[in-house]
CSV table of C-alpha atoms in Angstrom, one decimal:
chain,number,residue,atom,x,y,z
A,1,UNK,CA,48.2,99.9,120.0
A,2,UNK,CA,46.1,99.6,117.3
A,3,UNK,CA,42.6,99.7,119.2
A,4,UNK,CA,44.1,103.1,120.7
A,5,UNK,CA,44.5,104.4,117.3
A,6,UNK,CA,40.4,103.9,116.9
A,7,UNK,CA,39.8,106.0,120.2
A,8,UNK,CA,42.5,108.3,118.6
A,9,UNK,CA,40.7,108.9,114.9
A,10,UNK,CA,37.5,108.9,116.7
A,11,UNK,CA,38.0,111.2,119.7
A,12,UNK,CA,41.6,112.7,119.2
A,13,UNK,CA,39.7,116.3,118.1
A,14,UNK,CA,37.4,115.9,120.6
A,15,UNK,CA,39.8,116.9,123.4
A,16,UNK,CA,41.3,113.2,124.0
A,17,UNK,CA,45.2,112.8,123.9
A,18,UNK,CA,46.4,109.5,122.9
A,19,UNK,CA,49.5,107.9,123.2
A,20,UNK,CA,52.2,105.4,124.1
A,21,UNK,CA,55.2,105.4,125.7
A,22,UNK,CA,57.3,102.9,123.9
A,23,UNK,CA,59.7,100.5,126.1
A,24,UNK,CA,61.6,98.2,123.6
A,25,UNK,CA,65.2,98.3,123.9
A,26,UNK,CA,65.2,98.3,120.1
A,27,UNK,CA,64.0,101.6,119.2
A,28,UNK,CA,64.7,101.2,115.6
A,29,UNK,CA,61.8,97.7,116.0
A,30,UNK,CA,59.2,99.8,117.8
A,31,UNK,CA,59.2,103.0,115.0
A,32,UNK,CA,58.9,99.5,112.3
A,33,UNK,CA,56.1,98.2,114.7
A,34,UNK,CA,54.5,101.3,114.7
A,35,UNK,CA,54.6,102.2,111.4
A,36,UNK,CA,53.6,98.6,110.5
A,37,UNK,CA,50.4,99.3,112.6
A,38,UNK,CA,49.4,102.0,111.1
A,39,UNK,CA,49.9,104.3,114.4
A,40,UNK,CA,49.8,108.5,113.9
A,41,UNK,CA,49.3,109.2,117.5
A,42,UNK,CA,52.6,110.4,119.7
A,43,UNK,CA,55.2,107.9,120.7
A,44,UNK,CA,57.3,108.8,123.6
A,45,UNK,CA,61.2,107.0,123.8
A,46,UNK,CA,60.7,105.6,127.0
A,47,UNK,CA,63.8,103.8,126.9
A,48,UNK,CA,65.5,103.9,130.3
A,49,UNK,CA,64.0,106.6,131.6
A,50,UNK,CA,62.5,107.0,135.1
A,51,UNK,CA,58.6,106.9,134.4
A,52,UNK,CA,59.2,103.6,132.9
A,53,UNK,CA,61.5,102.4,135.8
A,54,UNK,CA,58.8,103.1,138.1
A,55,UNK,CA,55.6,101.7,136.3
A,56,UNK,CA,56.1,99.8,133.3
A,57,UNK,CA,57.0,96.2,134.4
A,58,UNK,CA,55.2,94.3,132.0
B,1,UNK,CA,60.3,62.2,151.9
B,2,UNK,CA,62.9,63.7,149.2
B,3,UNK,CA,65.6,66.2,150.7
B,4,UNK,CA,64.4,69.7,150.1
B,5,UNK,CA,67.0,72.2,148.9
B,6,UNK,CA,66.9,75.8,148.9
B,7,UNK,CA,65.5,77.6,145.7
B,8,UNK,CA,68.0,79.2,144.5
B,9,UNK,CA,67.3,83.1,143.4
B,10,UNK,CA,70.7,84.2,141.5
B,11,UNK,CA,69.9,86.1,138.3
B,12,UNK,CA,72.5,84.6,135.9
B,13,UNK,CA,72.5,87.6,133.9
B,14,UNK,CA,72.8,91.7,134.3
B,15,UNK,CA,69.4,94.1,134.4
B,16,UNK,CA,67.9,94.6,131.2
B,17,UNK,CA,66.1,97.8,130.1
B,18,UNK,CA,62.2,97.6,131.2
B,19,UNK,CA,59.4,97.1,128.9
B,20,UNK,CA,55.7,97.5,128.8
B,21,UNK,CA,52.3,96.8,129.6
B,22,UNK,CA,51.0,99.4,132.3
B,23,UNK,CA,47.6,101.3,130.9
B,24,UNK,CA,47.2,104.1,132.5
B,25,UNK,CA,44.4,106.9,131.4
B,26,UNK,CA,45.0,110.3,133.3
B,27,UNK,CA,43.0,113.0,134.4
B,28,UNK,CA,43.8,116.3,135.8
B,29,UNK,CA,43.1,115.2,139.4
B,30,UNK,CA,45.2,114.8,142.7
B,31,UNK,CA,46.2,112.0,144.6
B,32,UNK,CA,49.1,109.6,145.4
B,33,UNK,CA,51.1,107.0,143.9
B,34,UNK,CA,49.3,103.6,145.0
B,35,UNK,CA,51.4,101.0,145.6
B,36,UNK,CA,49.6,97.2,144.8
B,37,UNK,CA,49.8,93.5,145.5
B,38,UNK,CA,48.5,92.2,141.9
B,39,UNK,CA,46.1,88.8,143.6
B,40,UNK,CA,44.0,86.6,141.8
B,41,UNK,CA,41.0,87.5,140.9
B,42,UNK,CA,38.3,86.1,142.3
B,43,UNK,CA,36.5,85.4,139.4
B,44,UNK,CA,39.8,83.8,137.9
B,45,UNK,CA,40.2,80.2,137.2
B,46,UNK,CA,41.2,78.7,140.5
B,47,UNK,CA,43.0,75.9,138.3
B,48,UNK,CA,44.8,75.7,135.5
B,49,UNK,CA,44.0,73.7,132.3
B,50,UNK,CA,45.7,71.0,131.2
B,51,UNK,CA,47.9,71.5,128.0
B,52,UNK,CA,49.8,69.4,126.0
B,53,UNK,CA,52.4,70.5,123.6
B,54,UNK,CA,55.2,70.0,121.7
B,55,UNK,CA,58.5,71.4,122.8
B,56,UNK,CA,61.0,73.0,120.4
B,57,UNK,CA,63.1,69.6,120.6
B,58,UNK,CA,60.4,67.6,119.7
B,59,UNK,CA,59.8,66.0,122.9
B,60,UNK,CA,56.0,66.2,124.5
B,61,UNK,CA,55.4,69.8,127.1
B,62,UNK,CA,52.3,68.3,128.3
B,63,UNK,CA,50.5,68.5,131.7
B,64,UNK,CA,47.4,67.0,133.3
B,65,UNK,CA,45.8,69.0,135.6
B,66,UNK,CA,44.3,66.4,136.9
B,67,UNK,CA,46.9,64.2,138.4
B,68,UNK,CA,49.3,67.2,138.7
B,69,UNK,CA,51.6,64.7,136.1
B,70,UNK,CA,54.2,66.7,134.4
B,71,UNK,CA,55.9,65.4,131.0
B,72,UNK,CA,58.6,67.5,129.9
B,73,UNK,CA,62.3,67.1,129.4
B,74,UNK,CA,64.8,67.4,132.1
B,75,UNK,CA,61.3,68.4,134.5
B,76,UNK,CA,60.3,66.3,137.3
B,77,UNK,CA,57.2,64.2,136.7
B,78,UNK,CA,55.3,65.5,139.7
B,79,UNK,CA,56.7,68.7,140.5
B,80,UNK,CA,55.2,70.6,144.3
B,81,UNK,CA,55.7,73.9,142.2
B,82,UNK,CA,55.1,74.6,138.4
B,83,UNK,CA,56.3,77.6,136.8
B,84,UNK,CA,54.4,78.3,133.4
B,85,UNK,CA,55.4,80.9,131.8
B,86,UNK,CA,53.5,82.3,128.5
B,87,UNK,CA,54.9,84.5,126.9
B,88,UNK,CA,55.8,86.3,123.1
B,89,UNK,CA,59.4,86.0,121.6
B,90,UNK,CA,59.6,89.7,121.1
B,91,UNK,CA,58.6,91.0,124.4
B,92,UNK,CA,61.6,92.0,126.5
B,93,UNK,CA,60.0,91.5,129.9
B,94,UNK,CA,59.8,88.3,129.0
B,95,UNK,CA,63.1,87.3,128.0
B,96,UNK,CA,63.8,89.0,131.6
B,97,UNK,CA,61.7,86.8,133.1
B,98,UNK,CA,62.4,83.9,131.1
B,99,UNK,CA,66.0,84.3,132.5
B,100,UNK,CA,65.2,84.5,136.1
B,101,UNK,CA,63.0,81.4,136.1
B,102,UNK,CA,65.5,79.1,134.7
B,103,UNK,CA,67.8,80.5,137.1
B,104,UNK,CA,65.2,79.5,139.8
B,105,UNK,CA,64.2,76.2,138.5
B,106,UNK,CA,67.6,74.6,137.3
B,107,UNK,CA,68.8,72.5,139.9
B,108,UNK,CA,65.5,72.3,142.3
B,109,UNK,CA,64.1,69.1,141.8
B,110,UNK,CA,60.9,70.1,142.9
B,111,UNK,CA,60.0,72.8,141.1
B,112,UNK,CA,59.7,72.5,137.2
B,113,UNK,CA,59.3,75.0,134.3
B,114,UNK,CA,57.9,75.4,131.4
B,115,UNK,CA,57.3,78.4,128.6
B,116,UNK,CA,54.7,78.5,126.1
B,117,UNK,CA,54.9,81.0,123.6
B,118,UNK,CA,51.3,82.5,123.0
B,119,UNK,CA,51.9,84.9,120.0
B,120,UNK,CA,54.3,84.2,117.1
B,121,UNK,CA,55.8,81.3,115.8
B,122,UNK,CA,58.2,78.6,115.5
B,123,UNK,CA,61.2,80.6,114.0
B,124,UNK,CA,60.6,83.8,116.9
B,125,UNK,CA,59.9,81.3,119.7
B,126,UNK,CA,63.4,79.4,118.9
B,127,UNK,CA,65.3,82.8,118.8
B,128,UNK,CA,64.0,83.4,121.9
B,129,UNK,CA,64.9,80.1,123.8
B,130,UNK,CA,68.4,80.4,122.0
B,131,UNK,CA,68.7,84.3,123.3
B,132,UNK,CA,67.6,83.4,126.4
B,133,UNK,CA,70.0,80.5,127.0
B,134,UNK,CA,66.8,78.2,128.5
B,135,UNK,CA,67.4,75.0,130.2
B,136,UNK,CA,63.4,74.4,130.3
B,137,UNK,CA,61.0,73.1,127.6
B,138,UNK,CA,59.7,75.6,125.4
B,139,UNK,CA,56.5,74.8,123.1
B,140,UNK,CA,54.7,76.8,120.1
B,141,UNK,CA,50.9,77.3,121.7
B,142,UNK,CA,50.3,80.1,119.4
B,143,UNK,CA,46.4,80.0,117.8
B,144,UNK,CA,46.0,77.2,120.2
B,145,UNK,CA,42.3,77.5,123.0
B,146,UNK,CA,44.9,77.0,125.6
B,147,UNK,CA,47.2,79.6,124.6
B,148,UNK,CA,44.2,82.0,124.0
B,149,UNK,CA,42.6,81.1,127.2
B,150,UNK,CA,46.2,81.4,129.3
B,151,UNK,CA,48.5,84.0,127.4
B,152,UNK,CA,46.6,87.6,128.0
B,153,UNK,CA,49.2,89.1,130.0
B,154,UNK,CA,52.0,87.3,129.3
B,155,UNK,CA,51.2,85.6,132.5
B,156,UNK,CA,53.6,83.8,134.7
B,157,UNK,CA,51.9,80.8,136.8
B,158,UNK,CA,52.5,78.8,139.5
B,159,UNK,CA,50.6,75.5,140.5
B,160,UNK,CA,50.9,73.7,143.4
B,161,UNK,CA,51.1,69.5,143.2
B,162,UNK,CA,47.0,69.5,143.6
B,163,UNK,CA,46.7,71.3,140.9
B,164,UNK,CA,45.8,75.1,142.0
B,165,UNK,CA,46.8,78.2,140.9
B,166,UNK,CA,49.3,79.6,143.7
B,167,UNK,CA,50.5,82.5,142.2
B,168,UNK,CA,50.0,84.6,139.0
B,169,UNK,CA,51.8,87.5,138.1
B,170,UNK,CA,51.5,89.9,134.5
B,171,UNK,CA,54.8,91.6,133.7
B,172,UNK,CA,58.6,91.1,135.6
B,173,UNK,CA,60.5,93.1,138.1
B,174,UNK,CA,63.6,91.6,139.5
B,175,UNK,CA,62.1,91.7,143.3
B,176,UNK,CA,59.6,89.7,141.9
B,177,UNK,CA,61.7,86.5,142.0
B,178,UNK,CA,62.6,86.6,145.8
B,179,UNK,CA,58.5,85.9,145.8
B,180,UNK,CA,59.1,83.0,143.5
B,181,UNK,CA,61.1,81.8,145.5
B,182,UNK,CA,59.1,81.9,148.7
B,183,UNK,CA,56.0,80.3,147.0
B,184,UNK,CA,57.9,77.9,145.7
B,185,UNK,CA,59.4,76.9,149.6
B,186,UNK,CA,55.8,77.4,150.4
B,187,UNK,CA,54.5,74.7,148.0
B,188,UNK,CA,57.3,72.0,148.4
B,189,UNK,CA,56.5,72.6,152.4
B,190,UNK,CA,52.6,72.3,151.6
B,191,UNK,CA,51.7,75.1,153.0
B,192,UNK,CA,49.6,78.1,151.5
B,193,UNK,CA,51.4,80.1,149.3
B,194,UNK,CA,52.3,83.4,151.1
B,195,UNK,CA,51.8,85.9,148.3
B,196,UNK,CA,49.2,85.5,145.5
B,197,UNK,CA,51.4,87.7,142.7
B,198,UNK,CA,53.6,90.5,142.4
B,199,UNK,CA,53.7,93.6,143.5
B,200,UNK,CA,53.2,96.5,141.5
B,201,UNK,CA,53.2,100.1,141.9
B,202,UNK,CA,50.6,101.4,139.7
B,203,UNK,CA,48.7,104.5,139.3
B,204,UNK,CA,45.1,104.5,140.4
B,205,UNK,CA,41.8,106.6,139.7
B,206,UNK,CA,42.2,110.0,141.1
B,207,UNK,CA,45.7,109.8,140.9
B,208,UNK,CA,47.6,112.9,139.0
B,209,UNK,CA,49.3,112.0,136.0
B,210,UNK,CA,52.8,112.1,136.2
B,211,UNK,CA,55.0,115.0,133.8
B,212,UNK,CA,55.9,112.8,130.7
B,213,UNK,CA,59.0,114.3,129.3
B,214,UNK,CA,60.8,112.1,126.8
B,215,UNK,CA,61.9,112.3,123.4
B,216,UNK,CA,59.5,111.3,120.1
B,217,UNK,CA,60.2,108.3,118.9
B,218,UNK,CA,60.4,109.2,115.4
B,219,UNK,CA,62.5,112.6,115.8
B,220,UNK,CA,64.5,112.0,118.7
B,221,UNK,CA,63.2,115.5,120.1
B,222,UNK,CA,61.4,116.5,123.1
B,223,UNK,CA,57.8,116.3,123.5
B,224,UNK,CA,55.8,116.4,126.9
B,225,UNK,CA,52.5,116.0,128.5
B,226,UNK,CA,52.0,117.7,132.1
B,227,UNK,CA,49.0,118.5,133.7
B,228,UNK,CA,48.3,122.4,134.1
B,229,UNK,CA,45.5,125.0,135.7
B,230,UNK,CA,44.6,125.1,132.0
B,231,UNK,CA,44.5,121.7,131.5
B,232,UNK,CA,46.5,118.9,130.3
B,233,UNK,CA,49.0,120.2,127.9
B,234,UNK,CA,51.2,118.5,125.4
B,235,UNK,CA,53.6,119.8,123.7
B,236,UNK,CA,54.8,118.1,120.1
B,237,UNK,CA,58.2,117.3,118.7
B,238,UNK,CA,58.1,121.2,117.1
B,239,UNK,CA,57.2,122.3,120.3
B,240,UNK,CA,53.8,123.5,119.5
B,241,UNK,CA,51.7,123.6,122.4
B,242,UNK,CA,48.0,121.3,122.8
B,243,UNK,CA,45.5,121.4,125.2
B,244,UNK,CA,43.3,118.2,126.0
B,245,UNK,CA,40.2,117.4,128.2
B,246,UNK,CA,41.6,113.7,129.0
B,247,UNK,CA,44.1,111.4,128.1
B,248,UNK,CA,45.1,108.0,127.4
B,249,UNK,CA,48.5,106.6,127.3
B,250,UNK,CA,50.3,103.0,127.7
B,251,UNK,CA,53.4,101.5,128.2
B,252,UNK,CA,54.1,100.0,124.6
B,253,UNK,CA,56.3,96.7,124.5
B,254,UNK,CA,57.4,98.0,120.9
């Protein structure tokens, strides 16, 4: 996350979208984590939803 | 020649919610969905190293690549098939797949276990064996070459009695164990392991990104990235509309 907030301050008005689509069942931990990291770019919720049931396994 | 018994596959315990780790950069091109068999790479360490640990009891977690000699509590001292697991005490997946091995390995004398945490401490590691309910030893490796060599991924091996990598695999999916399992029968036969790692439906180069609608993480309200004649297009938790060239999105664990 944090080494995609570099390509984000450096080419995020340069017409590159970054951003994450956060999978921890604890939401309320991933905005802390976030914040914590210093991250400005958009989070998606991808709690339980289908994009993440289909390709986030990790 | 010991008895064999079947490897047992049962998860003990209910689906959990998925977690992270897919990268995926997107373009406004068109393709299908590619569905993978993860292997190992053929550049990758064909072995794995020996480590040698401390498990969260105290006991010695140590192995010797070498001699394929196991020393772990409640493990068999030369198991056919050994499940490593390194892992992080906050990663979900983990704790998922952390679950499903020791439902594997307990009671199959020929396979052993082991987890290795990679990232975070004492305190984390122990909250995570306790959550997870683990029968197998579980050591600290954080900051240790081993763990820096062995952890990126939160890989999952498997190495046969001679020492060789049989099977690696990043990430968990329950269908994932059913190939545990066959490895596993594979190794205490001494045969070839039949699959190299998981498979994985990912997206590939050329492939079109999917629509992304989900909520903001920090609002709760919509937001969504599509891919449009114009462009890729995402649209914020106001609902203000932004056009992009390219993107780059991941699955985050947090």
């Amino acid at each position: 996350m944090v080494h995609l907030q570099k390509f984000h301050e450096k080419y995020g008005d340069r017409g590159l979208f970054v951003y994450a689509i956060a999978m921890h069942p604890d939401a309320e931990l991933a905005r802390r984590r976030g914040a914590e990291m210093g991250i400005t770019y958009p989070v998606f919720d991808g709690r339980g939803s289908a994009i993440g049931e289909q390709y986030a396994y990790g | 020649m010991r008895a064999r018994r079947p490897i047992r596959t049962g998860l003990r315990r209910p689906r959990r919610p998925n977690v992270p780790v897919l990268l995926f950069a997107s373009a406004a091109a068109a393709c299908t969905m590619a569905a993978d068999e993860e292997a190992l790479q053929p550049d990758a360490p064909a072995r794995l190293d020996s480590f040698a640990f401390t498990d969260l009891g105290g006991a010695p977690l140590q192995w010797e690549a070498a001699t394929g000699r196991l020393t772990a509590p409640g493990q068999p001292e030369q198991p056919d098939a050994l499940f490593v697991h390194v892992f992080q005490a906050d990663c979900g997946k983990c704790a998922e797949l952390a679950r499903a091995l020791d439902a594997l390995a307990a009671g199959n004398p020929e396979v052993a276990a082991a987890g290795i945490a990679h990232r975070l401490g004492e305190q984390p590691t122990r909250a995570f064996a306790r959550r997870t309910a683990l029968d197998y030893p579980v050591a600290v490796g954080t900051e240790s070459d081993w763990a820096k060599q062995w952890g990126r991924g939160d890989p999952l091996y498997v190495v046969g009695a001679d020492g060789r990598i049989a099977y690696r695999q990043t990430g968990f999916r329950e269908e994932d164990v059913a190939r545990w399992r066959a490895v596993a029968e594979d190794l205490i036969a001494g045969r070839p392991a039949r699959y190299a790692g998981a498979r994985r439906e990912d997206l590939a180069a050329g492939d079109p990104l999917p629509l992304i609608e989900l909520p903001d993480l920090l609002t709760g309200r919509p937001m969504s990235l599509a891919t449009t004649p114009e462009g890729l297009e995402f649209r914020d938790a106001s609902g203000r509309a932004h056009r992009y060239r390219a993107s780059l999105g991941f699955f985050s664990r947090y």
